[in-house]
Coordinates of C-alpha atoms and ligand atoms in Angstrom, one line a residue:
Chain A
M2 CA -95.5 -31.1 44.5
K3 CA -93.6 -34.2 43.7
C4 CA -90.0 -34.5 42.8
V5 CA -89.2 -36.5 39.8
R6 CA -86.2 -37.9 41.4
C7 CA -86.6 -38.9 45.3
L8 CA -90.5 -38.8 44.7
S9 CA -90.8 -36.7 47.9
D10 CA -93.6 -34.0 48.1
D11 CA -90.8 -31.3 48.6
A12 CA -90.9 -29.9 45.0
Y13 CA -91.9 -26.3 44.0
K14 CA -91.9 -24.3 41.3
A15 CA -88.5 -22.0 41.6
A16 CA -88.5 -20.2 38.4
E17 CA -90.2 -19.4 35.0
A18 CA -89.2 -18.1 31.6
P19 CA -87.9 -14.5 32.4
D20 CA -89.3 -13.3 28.8
K21 CA -92.8 -13.9 30.5
S22 CA -93.6 -15.9 27.5
G23 CA -94.2 -19.2 29.7
A24 CA -91.9 -21.2 27.6
W25 CA -90.7 -23.2 30.8
E26 CA -91.0 -23.5 34.3
L27 CA -88.2 -24.8 36.6
Y28 CA -88.8 -26.8 39.7
C29 CA -86.5 -27.5 42.6
C30 CA -86.6 -30.1 45.4
R31 CA -86.0 -29.2 49.1
T32 CA -85.1 -32.9 49.9
C33 CA -82.7 -33.9 47.3
N34 CA -82.0 -30.5 45.9
Y35 CA -82.6 -31.8 42.4
G36 CA -83.7 -29.3 39.7
W37 CA -85.4 -29.7 36.4
R38 CA -87.0 -27.6 33.6
S39 CA -90.4 -28.8 32.4
T40 CA -89.1 -28.9 28.7
E41 CA -86.5 -31.4 29.4
E42 CA -86.5 -34.7 27.6
E43 CA -89.3 -37.3 28.7
D44 CA -86.6 -39.2 30.4
I45 CA -85.8 -36.5 32.6
V46 CA -89.2 -34.9 33.4
N47 CA -91.2 -38.1 33.5
I48 CA -91.0 -40.3 36.6
E49 CA -92.0 -43.5 34.9
K50 CA -89.2 -43.0 31.9
R51 CA -86.2 -41.9 34.1
N52 CA -83.1 -44.0 34.4
P53 CA -83.5 -46.0 37.7
A54 CA -79.8 -45.6 38.4
F55 CA -80.3 -42.0 38.9
Q56 CA -83.4 -42.3 41.2
L57 CA -82.9 -41.8 45.0
T58 CA -84.5 -43.5 47.7
P59 CA -84.1 -42.3 51.4
E60 CA -81.7 -45.4 51.9
K61 CA -79.7 -44.2 48.8
M62 CA -79.6 -40.7 50.2
E63 CA -78.3 -41.8 53.8
Q64 CA -75.4 -43.5 52.3
V65 CA -74.0 -40.4 50.9
F66 CA -71.0 -39.1 52.7
D67 CA -69.7 -35.7 53.4
L68 CA -67.1 -34.4 51.0
N69 CA -65.6 -32.1 53.8
K70 CA -65.6 -33.1 57.4
I71 CA -67.0 -30.7 60.0
P72 CA -64.0 -29.8 62.1
E73 CA -64.1 -29.3 65.6
L74 CA -64.9 -25.8 66.9
R75 CA -62.0 -23.5 68.3
K76 CA -62.2 -23.0 71.8
Chain B
M20 CA -51.3 -8.6 23.5
S21 CA -53.2 -8.7 26.5
Y22 CA -56.7 -9.8 27.2
Q23 CA -58.2 -8.1 30.2
D24 CA -61.7 -9.2 29.5
L25 CA -63.5 -12.1 28.0
R26 CA -65.1 -9.8 25.4
S27 CA -61.8 -8.4 23.7
F28 CA -60.4 -12.4 23.8
L29 CA -63.6 -13.3 21.6
E30 CA -63.0 -10.5 19.4
K31 CA -59.6 -11.7 18.6
L32 CA -61.1 -15.4 18.4
E33 CA -63.6 -14.2 15.6
E34 CA -60.8 -12.3 13.8
E35 CA -58.8 -15.8 13.7
N36 CA -61.9 -17.8 12.6
L37 CA -61.8 -19.7 16.1
L38 CA -65.4 -18.6 16.9
I39 CA -68.8 -19.2 15.6
R40 CA -72.1 -17.2 16.2
Y41 CA -75.0 -19.7 16.4
E42 CA -78.2 -17.8 15.8
D43 CA -80.7 -20.4 15.7
K44 CA -83.3 -20.7 18.6
I45 CA -81.7 -23.0 21.2
N46 CA -83.7 -24.7 24.3
L47 CA -81.1 -24.8 27.3
E48 CA -81.6 -28.5 27.2
P49 CA -80.4 -30.3 25.4
D50 CA -79.2 -27.7 22.6
V51 CA -76.3 -26.2 24.9
R52 CA -74.4 -29.3 25.6
T53 CA -75.1 -30.7 22.0
V54 CA -73.6 -27.6 20.6
L55 CA -70.7 -27.3 22.6
S56 CA -69.6 -31.0 22.7
A57 CA -70.1 -31.3 18.8
A58 CA -68.0 -28.1 18.3
M59 CA -65.3 -29.7 20.3
H60 CA -64.9 -32.5 17.7
M61 CA -64.3 -30.1 15.0
E62 CA -60.6 -29.4 13.8
D63 CA -59.7 -26.3 15.8
P64 CA -62.6 -26.2 18.1
P65 CA -64.2 -22.8 17.9
A66 CA -65.8 -20.8 20.8
V67 CA -69.5 -20.7 20.2
V68 CA -71.7 -17.9 21.0
M69 CA -75.5 -18.4 21.3
D70 CA -77.9 -15.7 22.0
N71 CA -81.5 -17.0 20.8
I72 CA -82.4 -18.5 23.9
T73 CA -85.7 -19.9 24.6
G74 CA -87.6 -18.3 27.8
F75 CA -84.8 -15.4 28.0
Q76 CA -85.0 -12.1 26.7
K77 CA -83.3 -11.5 23.2
G78 CA -79.5 -10.4 23.9
T79 CA -79.2 -12.9 26.7
T80 CA -75.8 -14.3 25.5
I81 CA -74.3 -17.8 26.5
V82 CA -70.5 -18.4 25.2
G83 CA -68.6 -21.7 25.6
N84 CA -65.4 -23.5 24.2
V85 CA -63.6 -20.2 25.2
H86 CA -60.4 -22.4 25.8
A87 CA -61.5 -25.3 23.4
S88 CA -58.4 -25.2 21.1
W89 CA -54.7 -25.1 21.4
K90 CA -54.7 -22.1 18.8
S91 CA -57.1 -20.3 21.5
N92 CA -54.6 -21.3 24.3
A93 CA -51.6 -20.1 22.0
I94 CA -53.5 -16.7 21.6
M95 CA -54.1 -16.4 25.4
L96 CA -50.4 -16.8 25.8
G97 CA -49.8 -14.3 23.4
M98 CA -48.2 -16.5 21.0
D99 CA -48.7 -17.1 17.3
K100 CA -51.9 -19.2 17.0
N101 CA -49.9 -22.0 15.4
A102 CA -47.3 -22.5 18.1
T103 CA -47.1 -26.2 18.7
I104 CA -48.2 -27.6 22.2
R105 CA -44.7 -28.2 23.2
E106 CA -43.8 -24.6 22.4
Q107 CA -46.7 -23.4 24.6
F108 CA -45.7 -25.7 27.4
F109 CA -42.3 -24.1 27.3
E110 CA -43.7 -20.6 27.2
M111 CA -45.7 -21.3 30.2
A112 CA -42.7 -23.2 31.9
E113 CA -40.7 -19.8 31.3
K114 CA -43.4 -17.7 32.7
W115 CA -43.9 -19.8 35.8
D116 CA -40.6 -18.5 37.2
N117 CA -41.4 -14.9 37.1
Y118 CA -44.1 -15.0 39.9
D119 CA -42.4 -12.3 41.7
E120 CA -43.0 -9.8 38.7
G121 CA -46.9 -10.0 39.1
S122 CA -48.8 -7.1 40.3
V123 CA -52.4 -6.1 40.4
E124 CA -54.2 -2.6 40.5
Y125 CA -57.8 -1.9 41.8
M126 CA -60.4 -0.2 39.5
D127 CA -62.7 2.5 41.0
N128 CA -66.4 2.0 39.4
P129 CA -65.4 -1.3 37.8
P130 CA -67.5 -2.7 34.9
C131 CA -68.4 -5.9 36.9
Q132 CA -70.5 -3.5 39.1
E133 CA -72.3 -1.4 36.4
V134 CA -75.4 -3.3 37.5
V135 CA -76.3 -4.2 41.1
I136 CA -79.1 -6.4 42.2
E137 CA -79.8 -7.1 45.9
E138 CA -83.7 -7.7 45.9
D139 CA -85.2 -10.9 44.9
I140 CA -82.3 -12.8 43.8
N141 CA -83.3 -15.6 41.4
L142 CA -80.5 -17.1 39.7
F143 CA -82.4 -19.5 37.4
E144 CA -83.9 -16.4 35.9
M145 CA -81.0 -14.2 35.8
L146 CA -78.5 -16.7 34.4
P147 CA -79.2 -19.0 31.5
L148 CA -78.3 -22.0 33.6
H149 CA -78.6 -25.4 31.9
R150 CA -78.0 -28.8 32.7
I151 CA -74.4 -29.7 31.6
N152 CA -75.1 -33.5 31.2
K153 CA -78.3 -35.3 31.1
N154 CA -78.3 -37.2 34.3
D155 CA -76.4 -34.2 36.4
G156 CA -78.3 -33.7 39.6
G157 CA -79.1 -30.1 38.4
M158 CA -78.1 -26.9 37.1
Y159 CA -74.0 -26.3 37.1
L160 CA -71.9 -23.5 36.9
S161 CA -68.7 -25.1 35.5
K162 CA -66.3 -22.4 34.7
A163 CA -66.9 -20.1 37.6
L164 CA -64.1 -18.6 39.7
T165 CA -64.7 -19.1 43.6
V166 CA -62.7 -16.6 45.5
T167 CA -62.2 -16.9 49.4
K168 CA -59.8 -15.6 51.8
D169 CA -58.0 -17.5 54.4
P170 CA -60.1 -16.5 57.6
D171 CA -57.0 -16.6 59.9
H172 CA -55.2 -14.0 57.4
P173 CA -58.0 -12.0 55.8
D174 CA -55.6 -9.3 55.0
D175 CA -53.0 -11.4 53.2
F176 CA -53.6 -11.1 49.5
D177 CA -51.3 -13.7 48.7
K178 CA -53.4 -16.2 50.8
E179 CA -56.5 -15.2 48.9
N180 CA -57.8 -18.1 46.8
V181 CA -59.2 -18.2 43.4
G182 CA -60.3 -21.7 42.2
I183 CA -62.6 -23.4 39.6
Y184 CA -64.9 -25.9 41.4
R185 CA -68.2 -27.4 40.6
I186 CA -71.2 -25.4 41.8
Q187 CA -74.7 -26.4 41.6
V188 CA -77.5 -23.9 41.7
Q189 CA -79.7 -25.7 43.8
H190 CA -82.3 -23.1 45.1
P191 CA -82.9 -19.4 43.6
N192 CA -80.3 -18.0 45.9
T193 CA -78.5 -20.9 46.9
I194 CA -75.3 -22.7 45.6
A195 CA -73.8 -26.0 46.4
L196 CA -70.1 -25.9 46.5
H197 CA -68.1 -29.0 45.8
V198 CA -64.6 -28.3 46.9
M199 CA -61.9 -31.0 47.6
P200 CA -60.6 -30.6 51.2
F201 CA -57.2 -30.7 49.8
H202 CA -57.7 -27.7 47.3
D203 CA -57.0 -24.2 49.0
G204 CA -60.8 -23.3 48.9
G205 CA -61.6 -26.3 50.8
R206 CA -58.8 -25.3 53.3
H207 CA -60.4 -21.8 53.8
M208 CA -64.1 -23.4 54.2
S209 CA -62.7 -25.8 56.9
L210 CA -60.8 -22.8 58.7
A211 CA -64.1 -20.9 58.7
E212 CA -66.2 -23.7 60.1
E213 CA -63.7 -23.8 63.0
R214 CA -64.6 -20.4 63.7
N215 CA -68.2 -20.7 63.0
E216 CA -68.0 -17.9 60.7
A217 CA -70.2 -17.2 57.4
V218 CA -67.3 -16.1 55.5
P219 CA -67.9 -14.2 52.2
V220 CA -67.5 -16.3 49.0
A221 CA -67.6 -14.6 45.4
V222 CA -68.3 -16.4 42.3
C223 CA -67.1 -15.0 39.0
I224 CA -68.6 -15.7 35.6
G225 CA -66.9 -14.6 32.4
V226 CA -63.6 -13.8 33.2
P227 CA -60.4 -12.8 31.4
P228 CA -59.1 -16.2 29.7
I229 CA -55.8 -16.3 31.6
I230 CA -57.2 -15.9 35.1
A231 CA -59.5 -19.1 34.4
A232 CA -56.3 -20.8 33.2
M233 CA -54.5 -19.6 36.4
A234 CA -57.6 -20.8 38.8
A235 CA -57.1 -24.3 37.2
A236 CA -53.5 -24.6 38.2
P237 CA -52.2 -26.1 41.4
L238 CA -50.4 -23.0 42.7
N239 CA -48.9 -22.9 46.2
Y240 CA -51.1 -21.8 49.1
D241 CA -49.6 -18.5 49.3
E242 CA -49.2 -17.7 45.6
S243 CA -52.0 -15.7 44.3
E244 CA -53.5 -16.5 41.1
Y245 CA -54.3 -12.9 40.2
K246 CA -50.4 -12.1 40.3
F247 CA -49.8 -15.2 38.2
A248 CA -52.2 -13.9 35.7
S249 CA -50.6 -10.5 35.4
V250 CA -47.2 -12.2 34.8
F251 CA -48.6 -13.7 31.8
E252 CA -50.5 -10.5 30.9
G253 CA -47.5 -8.3 31.2
E254 CA -49.3 -5.6 33.1
P255 CA -51.1 -5.3 36.4
F256 CA -54.3 -7.5 36.7
K257 CA -57.2 -5.4 37.2
L258 CA -59.4 -6.1 40.4
A259 CA -62.3 -4.7 42.0
K260 CA -63.3 -4.9 45.5
C261 CA -66.7 -6.7 46.1
I262 CA -69.5 -4.5 47.8
G263 CA -70.3 -6.6 50.5
S264 CA -66.8 -7.8 51.6
N265 CA -63.3 -7.6 51.4
L266 CA -63.0 -10.1 48.4
D267 CA -61.2 -9.4 45.3
V268 CA -62.6 -10.0 42.0
P269 CA -61.5 -9.5 38.3
A270 CA -62.9 -6.1 37.5
Y271 CA -63.9 -7.5 34.2
S272 CA -65.9 -10.1 35.2
E273 CA -69.2 -10.4 33.3
Y274 CA -71.1 -11.5 36.5
V275 CA -70.3 -11.6 40.3
L276 CA -72.3 -13.4 42.6
E277 CA -71.7 -12.2 46.3
G278 CA -72.6 -14.7 48.8
R279 CA -71.9 -16.2 52.4
L280 CA -71.1 -19.8 53.6
I281 CA -73.5 -21.4 55.7
P282 CA -71.0 -22.9 58.1
R283 CA -71.0 -26.2 59.7
K284 CA -74.0 -27.9 57.7
R285 CA -73.9 -30.0 54.7
F286 CA -76.4 -30.7 51.7
F287 CA -77.1 -33.3 49.3
E288 CA -75.5 -32.5 46.0
G289 CA -74.8 -34.3 42.5
P290 CA -74.3 -36.4 40.6
F291 CA -72.4 -34.6 38.0
G292 CA -70.7 -35.7 34.8
E293 CA -67.1 -35.3 35.4
F294 CA -63.9 -35.2 33.3
P295 CA -63.1 -38.9 33.5
G296 CA -66.4 -39.2 31.4
S297 CA -68.1 -40.8 34.0
Y298 CA -70.7 -39.4 36.6
S299 CA -69.3 -38.7 39.8
G300 CA -71.7 -39.9 42.7
A301 CA -73.6 -37.5 45.1
K302 CA -72.1 -36.0 48.1
R303 CA -72.9 -33.9 50.9
V304 CA -71.3 -30.4 50.6
Y305 CA -71.1 -26.6 51.4
H306 CA -73.9 -24.3 50.7
V307 CA -73.4 -20.6 50.0
E308 CA -76.3 -18.1 49.9
I309 CA -76.1 -15.5 47.4
E310 CA -77.0 -11.9 48.6
R311 CA -75.8 -9.8 45.9
I312 CA -75.5 -10.1 41.9
T313 CA -73.4 -7.5 40.1
H314 CA -73.0 -7.5 36.6
R315 CA -71.4 -5.8 33.3
K316 CA -74.3 -4.3 30.9
N317 CA -75.2 -6.8 28.5
P318 CA -73.3 -9.6 30.3
M319 CA -72.3 -13.0 28.9
F320 CA -72.7 -16.1 30.5
E321 CA -69.7 -18.2 30.2
T322 CA -70.1 -21.9 30.5
L323 CA -67.9 -25.0 29.8
Y324 CA -69.0 -28.4 28.5
I325 CA -67.4 -31.2 30.4
G326 CA -68.1 -35.0 29.8
R327 CA -66.7 -37.2 27.6
P328 CA -63.2 -36.4 26.5
W329 CA -61.8 -34.4 24.7
T330 CA -63.6 -31.4 26.5
E331 CA -62.7 -27.7 26.6
H332 CA -61.8 -28.7 30.3
D333 CA -59.0 -31.0 29.1
T334 CA -57.4 -27.9 27.0
L335 CA -58.0 -25.7 29.9
I336 CA -56.4 -27.7 32.4
G337 CA -53.8 -29.5 30.3
L338 CA -50.6 -27.4 30.5
S339 CA -51.4 -26.0 33.9
T340 CA -51.1 -29.5 35.0
S341 CA -48.2 -30.6 33.0
V342 CA -45.9 -27.5 33.7
P343 CA -45.9 -27.6 37.8
I344 CA -45.0 -31.4 37.6
Y345 CA -42.2 -30.5 35.1
K346 CA -41.1 -27.8 37.5
Q347 CA -41.2 -30.2 40.6
L348 CA -39.3 -32.8 38.8
K349 CA -36.6 -30.3 37.7
E350 CA -35.8 -29.4 41.0
T351 CA -33.9 -32.5 41.8
M352 CA -33.9 -34.0 38.3
P353 CA -32.2 -31.4 35.7
E354 CA -32.1 -34.3 33.1
V355 CA -36.1 -34.2 32.5
K356 CA -36.8 -32.5 29.4
C357 CA -40.5 -32.1 29.1
V358 CA -43.7 -33.4 30.5
N359 CA -47.1 -34.2 28.9
A360 CA -49.6 -34.8 31.5
N361 CA -52.6 -33.3 29.4
Y362 CA -54.8 -36.4 29.3
Q363 CA -57.8 -36.3 32.0
H364 CA -55.9 -34.0 34.3
G365 CA -52.7 -36.1 34.2
L366 CA -54.4 -39.7 34.9
T367 CA -51.7 -40.7 32.4
A368 CA -48.1 -38.7 32.4
I369 CA -45.7 -39.1 29.8
V370 CA -42.1 -37.8 30.6
A371 CA -39.0 -37.1 28.6
T372 CA -36.0 -37.4 30.3
D373 CA -32.1 -38.3 29.8
L374 CA -30.9 -40.9 31.9
R375 CA -28.0 -40.4 34.5
F376 CA -27.6 -44.1 34.7
G377 CA -29.2 -47.5 34.3
G378 CA -32.8 -47.5 35.7
Y379 CA -33.1 -43.7 36.0
G380 CA -36.1 -43.8 33.9
K381 CA -37.9 -45.7 36.9
T382 CA -36.5 -43.3 39.5
V383 CA -38.1 -40.4 37.5
A384 CA -41.3 -42.3 37.2
M385 CA -41.3 -42.7 41.0
R386 CA -40.7 -39.0 41.6
V387 CA -43.7 -38.3 39.4
A388 CA -45.9 -40.4 41.6
T389 CA -44.7 -38.4 44.6
T390 CA -45.2 -34.9 43.3
P391 CA -48.3 -33.2 44.9
H392 CA -50.4 -33.8 41.8
G393 CA -49.0 -37.1 40.9
I394 CA -49.9 -38.6 44.3
S395 CA -53.3 -39.1 43.3
Y396 CA -53.6 -38.4 39.7
C397 CA -50.6 -39.8 37.6
K398 CA -51.6 -43.4 37.7
N399 CA -50.2 -44.4 34.2
I400 CA -46.6 -43.0 33.9
I401 CA -44.7 -43.4 31.0
V402 CA -41.0 -42.4 30.6
V403 CA -39.4 -41.9 27.1
D404 CA -35.8 -40.5 26.2
G405 CA -35.0 -36.9 26.4
D406 CA -35.1 -36.6 22.6
V407 CA -38.6 -38.0 22.3
D408 CA -41.5 -35.3 22.3
P409 CA -44.0 -36.5 24.7
F410 CA -46.6 -34.6 22.9
D411 CA -46.2 -36.4 19.7
M412 CA -48.1 -39.7 19.8
D413 CA -46.2 -40.8 17.1
Q414 CA -42.9 -40.6 18.8
V415 CA -44.3 -41.9 22.0
M416 CA -45.6 -45.2 20.3
W417 CA -42.5 -45.6 18.5
A418 CA -40.7 -45.4 22.1
L419 CA -43.1 -47.8 23.4
N420 CA -43.0 -50.2 20.5
T421 CA -39.0 -50.3 20.3
R422 CA -37.8 -49.5 23.9
V423 CA -39.9 -51.6 26.3
R424 CA -38.9 -55.0 27.6
A425 CA -42.1 -56.0 29.1
D426 CA -40.1 -58.2 31.8
K427 CA -37.9 -55.5 32.9
D428 CA -39.6 -52.1 32.0
V429 CA -43.3 -52.6 33.2
T430 CA -44.0 -52.1 36.9
V431 CA -47.2 -51.9 38.7
I432 CA -47.4 -50.6 42.3
Q433 CA -50.5 -51.6 44.3
N434 CA -53.1 -50.1 46.4
T435 CA -51.6 -46.4 46.1
P436 CA -53.7 -43.3 46.3
G437 CA -55.8 -42.9 43.3
F438 CA -58.1 -40.2 42.1
Q439 CA -61.6 -40.6 43.6
L440 CA -63.4 -39.3 40.5
D441 CA -61.4 -41.9 38.5
P442 CA -64.0 -44.8 38.0
T443 CA -61.4 -47.5 38.3
T444 CA -60.3 -46.7 41.8
N445 CA -61.8 -49.0 44.2
P446 CA -62.7 -48.0 46.8
P447 CA -62.8 -44.5 45.3
G448 CA -59.4 -43.0 46.1
M449 CA -57.5 -46.2 46.2
G450 CA -55.6 -47.4 43.1
N451 CA -52.5 -48.5 41.3
K452 CA -49.5 -46.9 39.8
L453 CA -48.5 -48.4 36.1
I454 CA -44.8 -47.4 35.1
I455 CA -43.7 -48.0 31.9
D456 CA -40.3 -47.2 31.1
A457 CA -39.8 -46.7 27.6
T458 CA -36.1 -45.2 27.7
T459 CA -33.1 -46.6 25.8
P460 CA -31.4 -48.4 28.7
E461 CA -28.0 -46.7 30.0
Y462 CA -24.8 -48.3 31.5
P463 CA -24.9 -50.8 33.3
D464 CA -28.2 -51.8 32.3
K465 CA -28.0 -53.1 28.5
I466 CA -29.7 -54.5 25.6
R467 CA -28.5 -56.2 22.3
D468 CA -26.1 -54.4 20.1
F469 CA -28.1 -52.4 17.7
Q470 CA -27.4 -48.9 15.8
M471 CA -30.2 -46.4 15.6
I472 CA -30.7 -44.9 12.2
E473 CA -29.3 -41.4 12.4
K474 CA -31.5 -38.5 12.3
V475 CA -31.4 -36.9 8.4
D476 CA -28.9 -34.1 7.9
G477 CA -30.4 -30.7 7.4
F478 CA -33.9 -32.0 8.4
D479 CA -34.9 -29.1 10.2
D480 CA -33.9 -26.5 7.8
M481 CA -35.2 -28.5 5.1
K482 CA -38.4 -28.7 6.9
Q483 CA -38.8 -25.1 7.3
K484 CA -38.0 -24.3 3.6
L485 CA -40.8 -26.7 2.4
E486 CA -43.3 -25.1 4.8
E487 CA -42.4 -22.0 3.2
L488 CA -42.8 -23.2 -0.3
R489 CA -46.1 -24.7 0.4
G490 CA -47.4 -21.5 2.4
K491 CA -46.8 -19.2 -0.9
Ligands
LIG18 ZN1 -86.2 -34.8 45.2

């Protein structure tokens, strides 16, 4: 399914309400690691209404840096 | 009085009217953030317990704002709840010197392992995770302890690290760990990657209040947070060994997540609403795979709202930021009397000091800017006279208003290290130092002749007498 943030087709249902009430479902994205619950505000769950400042494109994702550099392997 | 678990501390807070039970139905978003941030703006912000959560079984419990008020902080330190911030500062500063008295004790059958889950781990269904700020990149653990060992010295207890880092739960059994390279936990991860080793990582949620405060303090690399916690508790700190590793965790943790680092790979994480009141950008960080969850019976999920200040984060981290700076200044500058670095993790630091000679106020400020924490965090450094209480803003403003000669006492040092999450640093991590010397000039510096109004005779005794009269 489609990720509401990066618009990839890499999202999946990761969880549902543990009381089995069906109150909510939670989705995760394998591309951008976003997570959202079906019951959140419209400007989170509805792609059309989301704040563009927080949307992701492949270009934006490329620009992100590694917080910790990968060290050289010990010989 | 010692609080070896979160529950006994909450009982005490309830007794002192510093805890609210919120029993209305709540949705994880947005209600948890709404309740906790609103509570922070009450007088003496209370802890809030919520146990009626949409989609979770009755009995699932969230608690937040545990360290919210200075009264709670005083109680944690074993002081009268009305102790002033200044008194709490000096209590903490005194205990800081007693590190060698700290000790630990292991428990068999520890409470944190009453229930053990090793199959079908789904953190989203086992923990009442919630999105802390609306545009966070996911569901975060904001007050969990991350425990790691130095992979080159796995048996050195003192080098074991306990830190609070932001953790995004990204997939049912996968967490993203955001730890700065200069933090001890970051050092451990880097050493593990040099060895290409999937080292164990433990994440503890709902811990005794003092260990959360110590985990937030910048201790030396080979100082144990657990031993420090025991100095404050006045008894050995109770530990448990993880089931799947050699890691030590608080025996009374409500939950422990046991996992392993995925070495030499990075994963997209963020953004996350941080303590400056702004979102920090996305990064690529470590992944840890969770292979076991242990918890107490009827566990309590502890969370911390961080966002537009003042939040619990500010109180939690305030004095454990101020005290180490004070200690480091004192080593070479005995004239220093007190340090308030409580605002946004010390982005502003106010130092009270006597002057050895003219210009010494600025010298003290430059020393603040070269302490380990001050190098990147302390960007606004205000120096006041030794008899000014840096925790009393009325006094600090008085010092600024009546001591500062803008042409002589205000200095900007350009292009210095800054703190990456401070939105004014540009590029992130590069900033400036502002020094405001609000001390009374000392010889050979001078100002025109004037006489200060003397302190009123008998002031302290009379104040106490009047307080007693009012208390009757
Ligand atoms: Zn995505």
